[in-house]
Amino acid sequence: DAKTTQPPSMDCAEGRAANLPCNHSTISGNEYVYWYRQIHSQGPQYIIHGLKNNETNEMASLIITEDRKSSTLILPHATLRDTAVYYCIVRVANTNAGKSTFGDGTTLTVKP
Amino acid sequence: GAVVSQHPSRVICKSGTSVKIECRSLDFQATTMFWYRQFPKQSLMLMATSNEGSKATYEQGVEKDKFLINHASLTLSTLTVTSAHPEDSSFYICSATGAGAANEKLFFGSGTQLSVL
């Protein structure tokens, strides 16, 4: 079973920030939070990951709550090309046992 | 960044034949590879985990004799769908992770669309 829950869909206006929430209330202490996105008929694309500190890269920001039971992916200025299914997953890093189970994800639609 | 190459991107085969899908890590040693299957409008479903040089570990409900996984080297894993049937038609995706810094992320292939006639 997936360890994360996400809203099934969200809309966002082009140029505005898209905030995608994820609940992972059963996350273990050694599990990281990862975000991927998938555009139709392609493999998932890595966006960002973190353990407990907030992270930022050229694509997005990741905000993890202090209790680590939830997180939010922020796309600061959404474009039409950001329309995709966004998956939040948890996995153990730095070990060969870090398999990942995907939940249903959030379909983000960026509208003009 | 690390790249995972998956081939072929699309394959059409007749019912009863076998199909092999390759997954290669191009610039890192993939100590572990994962195989997923995805049906239309659904999420990725983990099929199996393979560690280099070991037998694959299959998820519950996945037939190991039907979906043969080989991970003989640190850069190549293969999934063979044996005696394919129309219900095996799906999008198959591999992912790979490695040692050290390469284990921080899962790198995904571009997927293989299998259509069984």
Coordinates of C-alpha atoms in Angstrom, one line a residue:
Chain A
D1 CA 0.0 0.0 0.0
A2 CA 1.1 3.5 -0.7
K3 CA 2.5 5.4 2.2
T4 CA 1.3 8.8 0.9
T5 CA -2.0 10.5 0.2
Q6 CA -2.5 13.4 -2.2
P7 CA -5.5 15.2 -3.5
P8 CA -6.5 13.7 -6.9
S9 CA -6.5 17.0 -8.8
M10 CA -5.6 20.7 -8.6
D11 CA -5.8 23.6 -10.9
C12 CA -3.5 26.5 -11.0
A13 CA -3.4 29.7 -13.0
E14 CA -0.3 30.2 -15.3
G15 CA 2.3 32.4 -13.6
R16 CA 1.0 31.7 -10.1
A17 CA 2.5 29.5 -7.5
A18 CA 1.2 25.9 -7.4
N19 CA 1.2 24.3 -3.9
L20 CA 0.8 20.6 -3.9
P21 CA 0.2 18.9 -0.5
C22 CA 1.1 15.4 0.5
N23 CA 0.4 13.5 3.7
H24 CA 2.8 10.8 4.9
S25 CA 1.8 10.4 8.5
T26 CA 3.5 7.0 8.9
I27 CA 6.9 8.1 7.6
S28 CA 9.8 6.5 9.3
G29 CA 12.8 8.4 10.7
N30 CA 15.1 7.2 7.9
E31 CA 12.7 7.8 5.0
Y32 CA 13.1 10.7 2.7
V33 CA 10.2 12.5 0.9
Y34 CA 10.6 12.6 -2.9
W35 CA 8.6 14.3 -5.5
Y36 CA 8.3 13.2 -9.1
R37 CA 6.1 14.2 -12.0
Q38 CA 4.9 12.3 -15.0
I39 CA 3.8 13.7 -18.3
H40 CA 1.6 11.3 -20.3
S41 CA 3.4 8.2 -21.7
Q42 CA 6.8 9.2 -20.2
G43 CA 8.8 8.0 -17.3
P44 CA 8.6 10.0 -14.0
Q45 CA 10.9 13.0 -13.8
Y46 CA 12.7 13.8 -10.5
I47 CA 11.8 17.1 -9.0
I48 CA 13.2 17.3 -5.4
H49 CA 13.6 15.4 -2.2
G50 CA 14.3 16.0 1.4
L51 CA 14.6 14.5 4.8
K52 CA 13.5 17.1 7.3
N53 CA 14.8 20.5 6.2
N54 CA 13.1 22.6 3.5
E55 CA 14.8 22.2 0.2
T56 CA 14.9 24.4 -2.9
N57 CA 16.3 23.8 -6.4
E58 CA 15.8 25.3 -9.8
M59 CA 12.5 23.5 -10.3
A60 CA 10.7 23.8 -7.0
S61 CA 10.7 24.1 -3.2
L62 CA 9.9 21.4 -0.7
I63 CA 8.4 22.3 2.6
I64 CA 8.3 19.5 5.2
T65 CA 6.5 20.0 8.5
E66 CA 8.4 19.7 11.7
D67 CA 6.7 16.4 12.6
R68 CA 7.5 15.2 9.0
K69 CA 3.9 13.9 8.6
S70 CA 3.2 16.1 5.6
S71 CA 4.9 18.2 3.0
T72 CA 4.2 20.7 0.3
L73 CA 5.7 21.0 -3.1
I74 CA 5.8 24.5 -4.4
L75 CA 6.2 25.4 -8.1
P76 CA 6.8 29.2 -7.7
H77 CA 5.7 30.3 -11.2
A78 CA 3.7 27.6 -12.9
T79 CA 3.7 27.3 -16.6
L80 CA 1.5 25.3 -19.0
R81 CA 4.3 22.8 -19.3
D82 CA 4.0 22.0 -15.6
T83 CA 0.7 20.3 -16.3
A84 CA 1.4 16.7 -15.2
V85 CA 0.7 14.1 -12.5
Y86 CA 2.8 14.8 -9.4
Y87 CA 3.7 12.0 -7.2
C88 CA 4.9 12.2 -3.6
I89 CA 6.7 9.1 -2.4
V90 CA 8.7 8.1 0.7
R91 CA 11.7 5.8 0.6
V92 CA 14.8 5.0 2.4
A93 CA 17.8 6.5 0.7
N94 CA 21.4 5.3 0.9
T95 CA 20.5 1.7 1.0
N96 CA 19.6 -0.9 -1.6
A97 CA 16.4 -1.6 0.2
G98 CA 14.9 1.8 -0.7
K99 CA 12.0 0.6 -2.9
S100 CA 9.3 3.1 -3.7
T101 CA 5.5 2.6 -3.7
F102 CA 3.6 5.2 -5.7
G103 CA 0.2 6.5 -4.6
D104 CA -2.3 7.9 -7.0
G105 CA -0.7 11.3 -7.3
T106 CA -2.1 14.7 -8.0
T107 CA -3.1 15.8 -11.5
L108 CA -2.1 19.4 -11.8
T109 CA -3.6 21.4 -14.6
V110 CA -2.1 24.8 -15.2
K111 CA -4.6 27.0 -17.0
P112 CA -3.8 30.1 -19.1
Chain B
G1 CA 22.5 14.1 -14.0
A2 CA 22.3 10.4 -14.0
V3 CA 20.5 8.8 -17.0
V4 CA 18.6 5.6 -17.3
S5 CA 17.9 4.4 -20.8
Q6 CA 15.0 2.1 -21.5
H7 CA 14.5 0.2 -24.8
P8 CA 12.4 -0.3 -26.8
S9 CA 10.0 2.6 -26.2
R10 CA 7.2 0.8 -28.0
V11 CA 6.7 -2.8 -29.0
I12 CA 3.8 -4.6 -30.6
C13 CA 3.8 -8.4 -30.5
K14 CA 1.5 -11.3 -31.1
S15 CA -0.1 -13.2 -28.3
G16 CA 2.1 -16.1 -27.1
T17 CA 5.4 -14.5 -28.0
S18 CA 8.0 -13.2 -25.5
V19 CA 9.2 -9.6 -25.3
K20 CA 12.4 -8.4 -23.7
I21 CA 12.7 -4.9 -22.3
E22 CA 16.2 -3.5 -21.4
C23 CA 17.0 -0.9 -18.8
R24 CA 20.5 0.6 -18.7
S25 CA 22.2 3.0 -16.4
L26 CA 24.4 5.2 -18.5
D27 CA 26.7 7.0 -16.0
F28 CA 26.4 5.2 -12.7
Q29 CA 26.4 1.7 -11.3
A30 CA 22.9 0.6 -10.7
T31 CA 23.1 -1.7 -7.7
T32 CA 19.3 -1.9 -7.5
M33 CA 16.7 -1.6 -10.2
F34 CA 12.9 -1.6 -9.9
W35 CA 10.3 -2.5 -12.5
Y36 CA 6.9 -0.9 -12.6
R37 CA 3.8 -1.4 -14.7
Q38 CA 1.3 1.3 -15.4
F39 CA -2.2 1.0 -16.8
P40 CA -4.0 3.9 -18.4
K41 CA -5.0 6.6 -16.0
Q42 CA -3.5 4.7 -13.1
S43 CA -0.4 5.0 -10.9
L44 CA 2.8 3.1 -11.2
M45 CA 2.6 -0.4 -9.7
L46 CA 5.8 -1.9 -8.4
M47 CA 6.4 -5.3 -9.9
A48 CA 9.8 -6.3 -8.6
T49 CA 13.1 -5.2 -7.2
S50 CA 16.3 -6.6 -8.5
N51 CA 19.8 -6.3 -7.0
E52 CA 22.8 -6.9 -9.2
G53 CA 23.8 -10.6 -9.1
S54 CA 20.8 -11.7 -7.1
K55 CA 17.4 -13.1 -7.8
A56 CA 14.6 -10.5 -8.1
T57 CA 12.1 -9.9 -5.3
Y58 CA 8.6 -9.9 -6.7
E59 CA 5.7 -8.0 -5.2
Q60 CA 2.6 -10.0 -4.2
G61 CA 0.5 -11.0 -7.1
V62 CA 3.2 -10.7 -9.7
E63 CA 4.1 -14.0 -11.5
K64 CA 7.8 -14.5 -11.4
D65 CA 7.7 -17.1 -14.1
K66 CA 5.8 -14.8 -16.4
F67 CA 7.9 -11.7 -15.8
L68 CA 11.5 -12.8 -15.9
I69 CA 14.0 -10.2 -14.5
N70 CA 17.7 -10.4 -15.0
H71 CA 20.2 -8.0 -13.4
A72 CA 23.5 -9.6 -14.4
S73 CA 25.6 -6.4 -14.4
L74 CA 25.7 -3.1 -12.7
T75 CA 24.5 -1.3 -15.8
L76 CA 21.8 -3.5 -17.2
S77 CA 18.6 -5.1 -16.1
T78 CA 16.1 -6.8 -18.4
L79 CA 12.4 -7.7 -18.0
T80 CA 11.1 -10.5 -20.2
V81 CA 7.4 -10.8 -20.6
T82 CA 7.0 -14.5 -21.5
S83 CA 4.1 -15.9 -23.5
A84 CA 2.5 -12.4 -23.6
H85 CA -1.3 -12.1 -23.7
P86 CA -3.4 -9.0 -24.4
E87 CA -3.9 -8.4 -20.7
D88 CA -0.2 -7.9 -20.4
S89 CA -0.5 -4.8 -22.6
S90 CA 0.7 -2.0 -20.4
F91 CA 3.3 0.7 -19.9
Y92 CA 6.4 -0.7 -18.3
I93 CA 8.9 1.5 -16.5
C94 CA 12.2 0.8 -14.9
S95 CA 14.1 2.8 -12.4
A96 CA 17.6 2.5 -10.9
T97 CA 19.5 3.6 -8.0
G98 CA 23.1 3.1 -7.1
A99 CA 25.7 3.4 -4.4
G100 CA 26.7 6.5 -2.5
A101 CA 25.3 9.7 -3.9
A102 CA 23.6 7.9 -6.7
N103 CA 21.3 6.2 -4.1
E104 CA 19.9 9.6 -3.1
K105 CA 17.6 9.5 -6.1
L106 CA 15.6 7.1 -8.2
F107 CA 16.3 7.6 -11.8
F108 CA 13.6 6.5 -14.2
G109 CA 13.6 5.2 -17.7
S110 CA 11.3 6.6 -20.4
G111 CA 9.1 3.6 -20.3
T112 CA 8.0 0.9 -22.8
Q113 CA 4.5 0.7 -24.2
L114 CA 3.7 -3.0 -24.8
S115 CA 0.8 -3.9 -27.0
V116 CA -0.1 -7.5 -27.3
L117 CA -2.4 -8.4 -30.2

